[in-house]
Amino acid sequence: MSKSHRLFHQIAAGAALLAGLCLTAFVQPAFAQAAGTASAQYRLAAGDVIRITVFQNPDLTLEARVSETGVISFPLIGSVAIGNLTLLQAEKKIADGLRDGNFVKQPQVSILVTQVRGHQVSVLGHVGRPGRFPLELADTKLTDILATAGGVSATGADTVVLVGRRNGQPYRVEIDLPGIFGPGRRGDDVVLQNGDVIWVERAPVVYLYGEIARPGALRLERGMSLVQALASAGGITQRGTARGLKVHRREADGKVQILDVQMNDSLRADDVVYVRESVF
């Protein structure tokens, strides 16, 4: 390789390295800022485990658990009530205590939540990842947490149940998920509170058997008619007949009725449809 070629490759490699460093310098602070914005809005609660650091004062580094009364004990300044404060508010309160007590002239306090044990909600039932999830934002909504939990699974219903407490009273509401996204319905997307429990039920199904291409359980869509259910199950086989279709329906009192139905009749959850074999 000639001297000029070697020089060209060295310049190209240097330019690529410089570009990579510039990109890293741009992306990392931007990512940190975006991540810090969400965490800074989190309000501390009883049970949370935090790590407190004071810039250039390693002796003041502390890991503590927020007590049931929302208090921690910090070196030099004693008990500090930080329950229900955002991270920024808690940092300022500790910094003010250090400065007002003439312990540190210009304290720069940072708080990191290492374990969220306070503001949490539970998501149960037919979702991607059931479990407990922190309310990192004060205005976290139902759809936000459902997305964090992996969304409603294929077997989940369109309606979810939210149980909790509001103003000290038991609170229970059924929420129509598709309806939230309708015109003027965004207010139905409930803002969650600590201790809320979200339950996603199993989607309603109907059962088809007899001369059906794909007999078995079938998800019951809203307003699904008999003909739509038959089509979704692959239709009636060549040996079957659409005449004399019967639906076995369990009523509220537990009794099962056998009903003659028409193709455009709507089905109900847990209906059992029987398709007979043709006699011809």
mmCIF file of N, CA, C and O in Angstrom, residues 200-274:
data_model
loop_
_atom_site.group_PDB
_atom_site.id
_atom_site.type_symbol
_atom_site.label_atom_id
_atom_site.label_comp_id
_atom_site.label_asym_id
_atom_site.label_seq_id
_atom_site.Cartn_x
_atom_site.Cartn_y
_atom_site.Cartn_z
ATOM 1 N N VAL A 200 -58.141 -8.419 34.234
ATOM 2 C CA VAL A 200 -58.558 -8.627 32.844
ATOM 3 C C VAL A 200 -59.158 -10.017 32.745
ATOM 4 O O VAL A 200 -58.460 -11.027 32.904
ATOM 5 N N GLU A 201 -60.442 -10.074 32.510
ATOM 6 C CA GLU A 201 -61.134 -11.351 32.467
ATOM 7 C C GLU A 201 -60.864 -12.102 31.171
ATOM 8 O O GLU A 201 -60.351 -11.546 30.198
ATOM 9 N N ARG A 202 -61.231 -13.371 31.192
ATOM 10 C CA ARG A 202 -61.165 -14.170 29.970
ATOM 11 C C ARG A 202 -62.215 -13.665 28.986
ATOM 12 O O ARG A 202 -63.341 -13.331 29.358
ATOM 13 N N ALA A 203 -61.842 -13.616 27.728
ATOM 14 C CA ALA A 203 -62.791 -13.182 26.700
ATOM 15 C C ALA A 203 -63.955 -14.168 26.620
ATOM 16 O O ALA A 203 -63.764 -15.380 26.777
ATOM 17 N N PRO A 204 -65.173 -13.689 26.397
ATOM 18 C CA PRO A 204 -66.308 -14.610 26.279
ATOM 19 C C PRO A 204 -66.145 -15.512 25.062
ATOM 20 O O PRO A 204 -65.593 -15.094 24.030
ATOM 21 N N VAL A 205 -66.629 -16.728 25.178
ATOM 22 C CA VAL A 205 -66.523 -17.692 24.076
ATOM 23 C C VAL A 205 -67.868 -18.369 23.862
ATOM 24 O O VAL A 205 -68.735 -18.367 24.745
ATOM 25 N N VAL A 206 -68.018 -18.932 22.682
ATOM 26 C CA VAL A 206 -69.128 -19.833 22.383
ATOM 27 C C VAL A 206 -68.517 -21.147 21.917
ATOM 28 O O VAL A 206 -67.340 -21.214 21.541
ATOM 29 N N TYR A 207 -69.326 -22.203 21.976
ATOM 30 C CA TYR A 207 -68.842 -23.533 21.633
ATOM 31 C C TYR A 207 -69.662 -24.070 20.462
ATOM 32 O O TYR A 207 -70.896 -24.036 20.492
ATOM 33 N N LEU A 208 -68.958 -24.537 19.440
ATOM 34 C CA LEU A 208 -69.625 -25.101 18.271
ATOM 35 C C LEU A 208 -69.186 -26.548 18.113
ATOM 36 O O LEU A 208 -67.976 -26.847 18.158
ATOM 37 N N TYR A 209 -70.148 -27.423 17.921
ATOM 38 C CA TYR A 209 -69.799 -28.823 17.712
ATOM 39 C C TYR A 209 -70.790 -29.454 16.743
ATOM 40 O O TYR A 209 -71.800 -28.853 16.364
ATOM 41 N N GLY A 210 -70.478 -30.643 16.356
ATOM 42 C CA GLY A 210 -71.266 -31.300 15.321
ATOM 43 C C GLY A 210 -70.564 -31.186 13.986
ATOM 44 O O GLY A 210 -69.333 -31.259 13.893
ATOM 45 N N GLU A 211 -71.337 -30.958 12.940
ATOM 46 C CA GLU A 211 -70.784 -30.895 11.577
ATOM 47 C C GLU A 211 -70.236 -29.494 11.280
ATOM 48 O O GLU A 211 -70.763 -28.722 10.477
ATOM 49 N N ILE A 212 -69.130 -29.162 11.946
ATOM 50 C CA ILE A 212 -68.433 -27.881 11.797
ATOM 51 C C ILE A 212 -67.010 -28.174 11.348
ATOM 52 O O ILE A 212 -66.383 -29.129 11.809
ATOM 53 N N ALA A 213 -66.502 -27.333 10.453
ATOM 54 C CA ALA A 213 -65.138 -27.551 9.950
ATOM 55 C C ALA A 213 -64.117 -27.528 11.082
ATOM 56 O O ALA A 213 -63.195 -28.338 11.118
ATOM 57 N N ARG A 214 -64.268 -26.569 12.011
ATOM 58 C CA ARG A 214 -63.333 -26.466 13.133
ATOM 59 C C ARG A 214 -64.135 -26.368 14.434
ATOM 60 O O ARG A 214 -64.317 -25.286 14.995
ATOM 61 N N PRO A 215 -64.641 -27.485 14.914
ATOM 62 C CA PRO A 215 -65.428 -27.447 16.152
ATOM 63 C C PRO A 215 -64.569 -27.072 17.355
ATOM 64 O O PRO A 215 -63.350 -27.253 17.349
ATOM 65 N N GLY A 216 -65.232 -26.544 18.366
ATOM 66 C CA GLY A 216 -64.525 -26.171 19.587
ATOM 67 C C GLY A 216 -64.946 -24.804 20.065
ATOM 68 O O GLY A 216 -65.970 -24.255 19.659
ATOM 69 N N ALA A 217 -64.124 -24.221 20.962
ATOM 70 C CA ALA A 217 -64.411 -22.904 21.523
ATOM 71 C C ALA A 217 -64.026 -21.818 20.531
ATOM 72 O O ALA A 217 -63.012 -21.916 19.826
ATOM 73 N N LEU A 218 -64.825 -20.769 20.481
ATOM 74 C CA LEU A 218 -64.603 -19.652 19.570
ATOM 75 C C LEU A 218 -64.809 -18.358 20.339
ATOM 76 O O LEU A 218 -65.800 -18.205 21.070
ATOM 77 N N ARG A 219 -63.887 -17.424 20.209
ATOM 78 C CA ARG A 219 -64.024 -16.117 20.859
ATOM 79 C C ARG A 219 -65.284 -15.428 20.355
ATOM 80 O O ARG A 219 -65.507 -15.326 19.151
ATOM 81 N N LEU A 220 -66.074 -14.936 21.290
ATOM 82 C CA LEU A 220 -67.318 -14.255 20.934
ATOM 83 C C LEU A 220 -67.053 -12.763 20.801
ATOM 84 O O LEU A 220 -66.834 -12.063 21.792
ATOM 85 N N GLU A 221 -67.078 -12.279 19.570
ATOM 86 C CA GLU A 221 -66.902 -10.852 19.328
ATOM 87 C C GLU A 221 -68.210 -10.123 19.621
ATOM 88 O O GLU A 221 -69.280 -10.719 19.691
ATOM 89 N N ARG A 222 -68.113 -8.843 19.786
ATOM 90 C CA ARG A 222 -69.295 -8.060 20.127
ATOM 91 C C ARG A 222 -70.340 -8.133 19.017
ATOM 92 O O ARG A 222 -70.033 -7.893 17.844
ATOM 93 N N GLY A 223 -71.563 -8.448 19.422
ATOM 94 C CA GLY A 223 -72.649 -8.499 18.464
ATOM 95 C C GLY A 223 -72.553 -9.627 17.464
ATOM 96 O O GLY A 223 -73.232 -9.605 16.426
ATOM 97 N N MET A 224 -71.726 -10.617 17.741
ATOM 98 C CA MET A 224 -71.529 -11.708 16.783
ATOM 99 C C MET A 224 -72.825 -12.500 16.597
ATOM 100 O O MET A 224 -73.463 -12.910 17.565
ATOM 101 N N SER A 225 -73.201 -12.691 15.360
ATOM 102 C CA SER A 225 -74.396 -13.473 15.042
ATOM 103 C C SER A 225 -74.017 -14.929 14.811
ATOM 104 O O SER A 225 -72.833 -15.276 14.702
ATOM 105 N N LEU A 226 -75.022 -15.755 14.708
ATOM 106 C CA LEU A 226 -74.789 -17.178 14.483
ATOM 107 C C LEU A 226 -74.056 -17.415 13.178
ATOM 108 O O LEU A 226 -73.100 -18.205 13.130
ATOM 109 N N VAL A 227 -74.467 -16.737 12.115
ATOM 110 C CA VAL A 227 -73.818 -16.947 10.824
ATOM 111 C C VAL A 227 -72.358 -16.506 10.870
ATOM 112 O O VAL A 227 -71.478 -17.127 10.247
ATOM 113 N N GLN A 228 -72.045 -15.446 11.615
ATOM 114 C CA GLN A 228 -70.653 -15.001 11.744
ATOM 115 C C GLN A 228 -69.826 -16.023 12.518
ATOM 116 O O GLN A 228 -68.663 -16.286 12.172
ATOM 117 N N ALA A 229 -70.417 -16.615 13.545
ATOM 118 C CA ALA A 229 -69.700 -17.627 14.316
ATOM 119 C C ALA A 229 -69.416 -18.861 13.470
ATOM 120 O O ALA A 229 -68.311 -19.421 13.509
ATOM 121 N N LEU A 230 -70.409 -19.279 12.685
ATOM 122 C CA LEU A 230 -70.208 -20.442 11.820
ATOM 123 C C LEU A 230 -69.112 -20.169 10.798
ATOM 124 O O LEU A 230 -68.261 -21.032 10.527
ATOM 125 N N ALA A 231 -69.116 -18.953 10.240
ATOM 126 C CA ALA A 231 -68.091 -18.608 9.252
ATOM 127 C C ALA A 231 -66.701 -18.594 9.885
ATOM 128 O O ALA A 231 -65.717 -19.048 9.284
ATOM 129 N N SER A 232 -66.591 -18.068 11.118
ATOM 130 C CA SER A 232 -65.298 -18.014 11.805
ATOM 131 C C SER A 232 -64.773 -19.406 12.125
ATOM 132 O O SER A 232 -63.553 -19.609 12.231
ATOM 133 N N ALA A 233 -65.680 -20.361 12.275
ATOM 134 C CA ALA A 233 -65.281 -21.744 12.567
ATOM 135 C C ALA A 233 -65.099 -22.571 11.302
ATOM 136 O O ALA A 233 -65.002 -23.801 11.375
ATOM 137 N N GLY A 234 -65.084 -21.931 10.154
ATOM 138 C CA GLY A 234 -64.831 -22.642 8.904
ATOM 139 C C GLY A 234 -66.075 -23.079 8.166
ATOM 140 O O GLY A 234 -65.981 -23.667 7.087
ATOM 141 N N GLY A 235 -67.252 -22.813 8.760
ATOM 142 C CA GLY A 235 -68.495 -23.149 8.088
ATOM 143 C C GLY A 235 -68.965 -24.570 8.370
ATOM 144 O O GLY A 235 -68.279 -25.380 9.022
ATOM 145 N N ILE A 236 -70.147 -24.869 7.864
ATOM 146 C CA ILE A 236 -70.752 -26.197 8.020
ATOM 147 C C ILE A 236 -70.133 -27.164 7.021
ATOM 148 O O ILE A 236 -69.879 -26.797 5.869
ATOM 149 N N THR A 237 -69.856 -28.364 7.455
ATOM 150 C CA THR A 237 -69.268 -29.357 6.555
ATOM 151 C C THR A 237 -70.301 -29.802 5.518
ATOM 152 O O THR A 237 -71.502 -29.509 5.630
ATOM 153 N N GLN A 238 -69.837 -30.538 4.517
ATOM 154 C CA GLN A 238 -70.733 -31.036 3.478
ATOM 155 C C GLN A 238 -71.754 -32.022 4.027
ATOM 156 O O GLN A 238 -72.830 -32.195 3.451
ATOM 157 N N ARG A 239 -71.433 -32.637 5.130
ATOM 158 C CA ARG A 239 -72.358 -33.601 5.731
ATOM 159 C C ARG A 239 -73.393 -32.923 6.631
ATOM 160 O O ARG A 239 -74.366 -33.551 7.036
ATOM 161 N N GLY A 240 -73.148 -31.620 6.960
ATOM 162 C CA GLY A 240 -74.027 -30.931 7.887
ATOM 163 C C GLY A 240 -75.140 -30.188 7.182
ATOM 164 O O GLY A 240 -75.171 -30.058 5.959
ATOM 165 N N THR A 241 -76.052 -29.664 7.978
ATOM 166 C CA THR A 241 -77.170 -28.891 7.458
ATOM 167 C C THR A 241 -77.428 -27.694 8.356
ATOM 168 O O THR A 241 -77.252 -27.770 9.583
ATOM 169 N N ALA A 242 -77.850 -26.595 7.727
ATOM 170 C CA ALA A 242 -78.183 -25.392 8.476
ATOM 171 C C ALA A 242 -79.597 -25.444 9.023
ATOM 172 O O ALA A 242 -80.009 -24.556 9.769
ATOM 173 N N ARG A 243 -80.335 -26.487 8.663
ATOM 174 C CA ARG A 243 -81.709 -26.612 9.146
ATOM 175 C C ARG A 243 -81.719 -27.133 10.583
ATOM 176 O O ARG A 243 -80.936 -28.000 10.946
ATOM 177 N N GLY A 244 -82.641 -26.576 11.343
ATOM 178 C CA GLY A 244 -82.838 -27.074 12.705
ATOM 179 C C GLY A 244 -81.668 -26.840 13.630
ATOM 180 O O GLY A 244 -81.397 -27.671 14.511
ATOM 181 N N LEU A 245 -80.950 -25.715 13.460
ATOM 182 C CA LEU A 245 -79.836 -25.412 14.355
ATOM 183 C C LEU A 245 -80.340 -25.189 15.781
ATOM 184 O O LEU A 245 -81.373 -24.549 15.999
ATOM 185 N N LYS A 246 -79.618 -25.709 16.732
ATOM 186 C CA LYS A 246 -79.993 -25.599 18.130
ATOM 187 C C LYS A 246 -78.892 -24.894 18.920
ATOM 188 O O LYS A 246 -77.698 -25.097 18.677
ATOM 189 N N VAL A 247 -79.321 -24.064 19.870
ATOM 190 C CA VAL A 247 -78.393 -23.404 20.783
ATOM 191 C C VAL A 247 -78.765 -23.777 22.207
ATOM 192 O O VAL A 247 -79.920 -23.609 22.622
ATOM 193 N N HIS A 248 -77.807 -24.301 22.932
ATOM 194 C CA HIS A 248 -77.989 -24.617 24.350
ATOM 195 C C HIS A 248 -77.518 -23.401 25.139
ATOM 196 O O HIS A 248 -76.331 -23.038 25.086
ATOM 197 N N ARG A 249 -78.403 -22.773 25.875
ATOM 198 C CA ARG A 249 -78.093 -21.523 26.579
ATOM 199 C C ARG A 249 -78.431 -21.664 28.063
ATOM 200 O O ARG A 249 -79.554 -21.998 28.430
ATOM 201 N N ARG A 250 -77.452 -21.367 28.896
ATOM 202 C CA ARG A 250 -77.663 -21.416 30.334
ATOM 203 C C ARG A 250 -78.170 -20.056 30.815
ATOM 204 O O ARG A 250 -77.521 -19.023 30.604
ATOM 205 N N GLU A 251 -79.291 -20.049 31.479
ATOM 206 C CA GLU A 251 -79.873 -18.808 31.977
ATOM 207 C C GLU A 251 -79.305 -18.469 33.349
ATOM 208 O O GLU A 251 -78.521 -19.217 33.927
ATOM 209 N N ALA A 252 -79.726 -17.315 33.885
ATOM 210 C CA ALA A 252 -79.186 -16.840 35.153
ATOM 211 C C ALA A 252 -79.497 -17.782 36.300
ATOM 212 O O ALA A 252 -78.735 -17.866 37.278
ATOM 213 N N ASP A 253 -80.602 -18.490 36.209
ATOM 214 C CA ASP A 253 -80.970 -19.408 37.284
ATOM 215 C C ASP A 253 -80.280 -20.760 37.184
ATOM 216 O O ASP A 253 -80.519 -21.662 37.987
ATOM 217 N N GLY A 254 -79.412 -20.921 36.174
ATOM 218 C CA GLY A 254 -78.663 -22.159 36.018
ATOM 219 C C GLY A 254 -79.303 -23.175 35.101
ATOM 220 O O GLY A 254 -78.653 -24.163 34.730
ATOM 221 N N LYS A 255 -80.538 -22.946 34.725
ATOM 222 C CA LYS A 255 -81.210 -23.887 33.843
ATOM 223 C C LYS A 255 -80.753 -23.689 32.402
ATOM 224 O O LYS A 255 -80.495 -22.578 31.962
ATOM 225 N N VAL A 256 -80.662 -24.804 31.666
ATOM 226 C CA VAL A 256 -80.237 -24.770 30.264
ATOM 227 C C VAL A 256 -81.467 -24.898 29.368
ATOM 228 O O VAL A 256 -82.263 -25.830 29.524
ATOM 229 N N GLN A 257 -81.583 -23.949 28.452
ATOM 230 C CA GLN A 257 -82.667 -23.993 27.481
ATOM 231 C C GLN A 257 -82.107 -24.369 26.121
ATOM 232 O O GLN A 257 -80.995 -23.963 25.757
ATOM 233 N N ILE A 258 -82.877 -25.140 25.366
ATOM 234 C CA ILE A 258 -82.496 -25.501 24.002
ATOM 235 C C ILE A 258 -83.370 -24.672 23.066
ATOM 236 O O ILE A 258 -84.593 -24.799 23.055
ATOM 237 N N LEU A 259 -82.720 -23.807 22.305
ATOM 238 C CA LEU A 259 -83.435 -22.812 21.512
ATOM 239 C C LEU A 259 -83.250 -23.064 20.020
ATOM 240 O O LEU A 259 -82.161 -23.447 19.572
ATOM 241 N N ASP A 260 -84.312 -22.830 19.265
ATOM 242 C CA ASP A 260 -84.204 -22.772 17.811
ATOM 243 C C ASP A 260 -83.773 -21.360 17.432
ATOM 244 O O ASP A 260 -84.331 -20.372 17.908
ATOM 245 N N VAL A 261 -82.764 -21.241 16.604
ATOM 246 C CA VAL A 261 -82.222 -19.917 16.273
ATOM 247 C C VAL A 261 -82.154 -19.736 14.768
ATOM 248 O O VAL A 261 -82.098 -20.704 13.994
ATOM 249 N N GLN A 262 -82.132 -18.449 14.380
ATOM 250 C CA GLN A 262 -81.960 -18.080 12.987
ATOM 251 C C GLN A 262 -80.528 -17.601 12.761
ATOM 252 O O GLN A 262 -79.815 -17.245 13.718
ATOM 253 N N MET A 263 -80.122 -17.580 11.517
ATOM 254 C CA MET A 263 -78.742 -17.241 11.195
ATOM 255 C C MET A 263 -78.333 -15.855 11.697
ATOM 256 O O MET A 263 -77.185 -15.637 12.063
ATOM 257 N N ASN A 264 -79.243 -14.912 11.706
ATOM 258 C CA ASN A 264 -78.897 -13.546 12.107
ATOM 259 C C ASN A 264 -79.099 -13.277 13.593
ATOM 260 O O ASN A 264 -78.893 -12.147 14.052
ATOM 261 N N ASP A 265 -79.486 -14.291 14.357
ATOM 262 C CA ASP A 265 -79.649 -14.107 15.791
ATOM 263 C C ASP A 265 -78.282 -13.944 16.461
ATOM 264 O O ASP A 265 -77.301 -14.595 16.080
ATOM 265 N N SER A 266 -78.232 -13.081 17.465
ATOM 266 C CA SER A 266 -76.981 -12.847 18.188
ATOM 267 C C SER A 266 -76.748 -13.947 19.215
ATOM 268 O O SER A 266 -77.696 -14.461 19.825
ATOM 269 N N LEU A 267 -75.498 -14.284 19.397
ATOM 270 C CA LEU A 267 -75.123 -15.287 20.385
ATOM 271 C C LEU A 267 -74.728 -14.626 21.695
ATOM 272 O O LEU A 267 -74.375 -13.448 21.734
ATOM 273 N N ARG A 268 -74.770 -15.409 22.756
ATOM 274 C CA ARG A 268 -74.347 -14.947 24.069
ATOM 275 C C ARG A 268 -73.144 -15.762 24.531
ATOM 276 O O ARG A 268 -72.876 -16.850 24.018
ATOM 277 N N ALA A 269 -72.471 -15.217 25.525
ATOM 278 C CA ALA A 269 -71.307 -15.926 26.074
ATOM 279 C C ALA A 269 -71.710 -17.307 26.572
ATOM 280 O O ALA A 269 -72.758 -17.469 27.206
ATOM 281 N N ASP A 270 -70.885 -18.288 26.263
ATOM 282 C CA ASP A 270 -71.038 -19.685 26.688
ATOM 283 C C ASP A 270 -72.178 -20.416 25.985
ATOM 284 O O ASP A 270 -72.537 -21.528 26.384
ATOM 285 N N ASP A 271 -72.765 -19.817 24.944
ATOM 286 C CA ASP A 271 -73.735 -20.561 24.141
ATOM 287 C C ASP A 271 -73.059 -21.770 23.506
ATOM 288 O O ASP A 271 -71.873 -21.734 23.144
ATOM 289 N N VAL A 272 -73.829 -22.852 23.372
ATOM 290 C CA VAL A 272 -73.338 -24.058 22.707
ATOM 291 C C VAL A 272 -74.197 -24.287 21.468
ATOM 292 O O VAL A 272 -75.416 -24.454 21.572
ATOM 293 N N VAL A 273 -73.560 -24.276 20.309
ATOM 294 C CA VAL A 273 -74.272 -24.410 19.028
ATOM 295 C C VAL A 273 -74.038 -25.816 18.488
ATOM 296 O O VAL A 273 -72.890 -26.271 18.380
ATOM 297 N N TYR A 274 -75.130 -26.480 18.142
ATOM 298 C CA TYR A 274 -75.027 -27.837 17.604
ATOM 299 C C TYR A 274 -75.539 -27.847 16.166
ATOM 300 O O TYR A 274 -76.641 -27.395 15.880
#
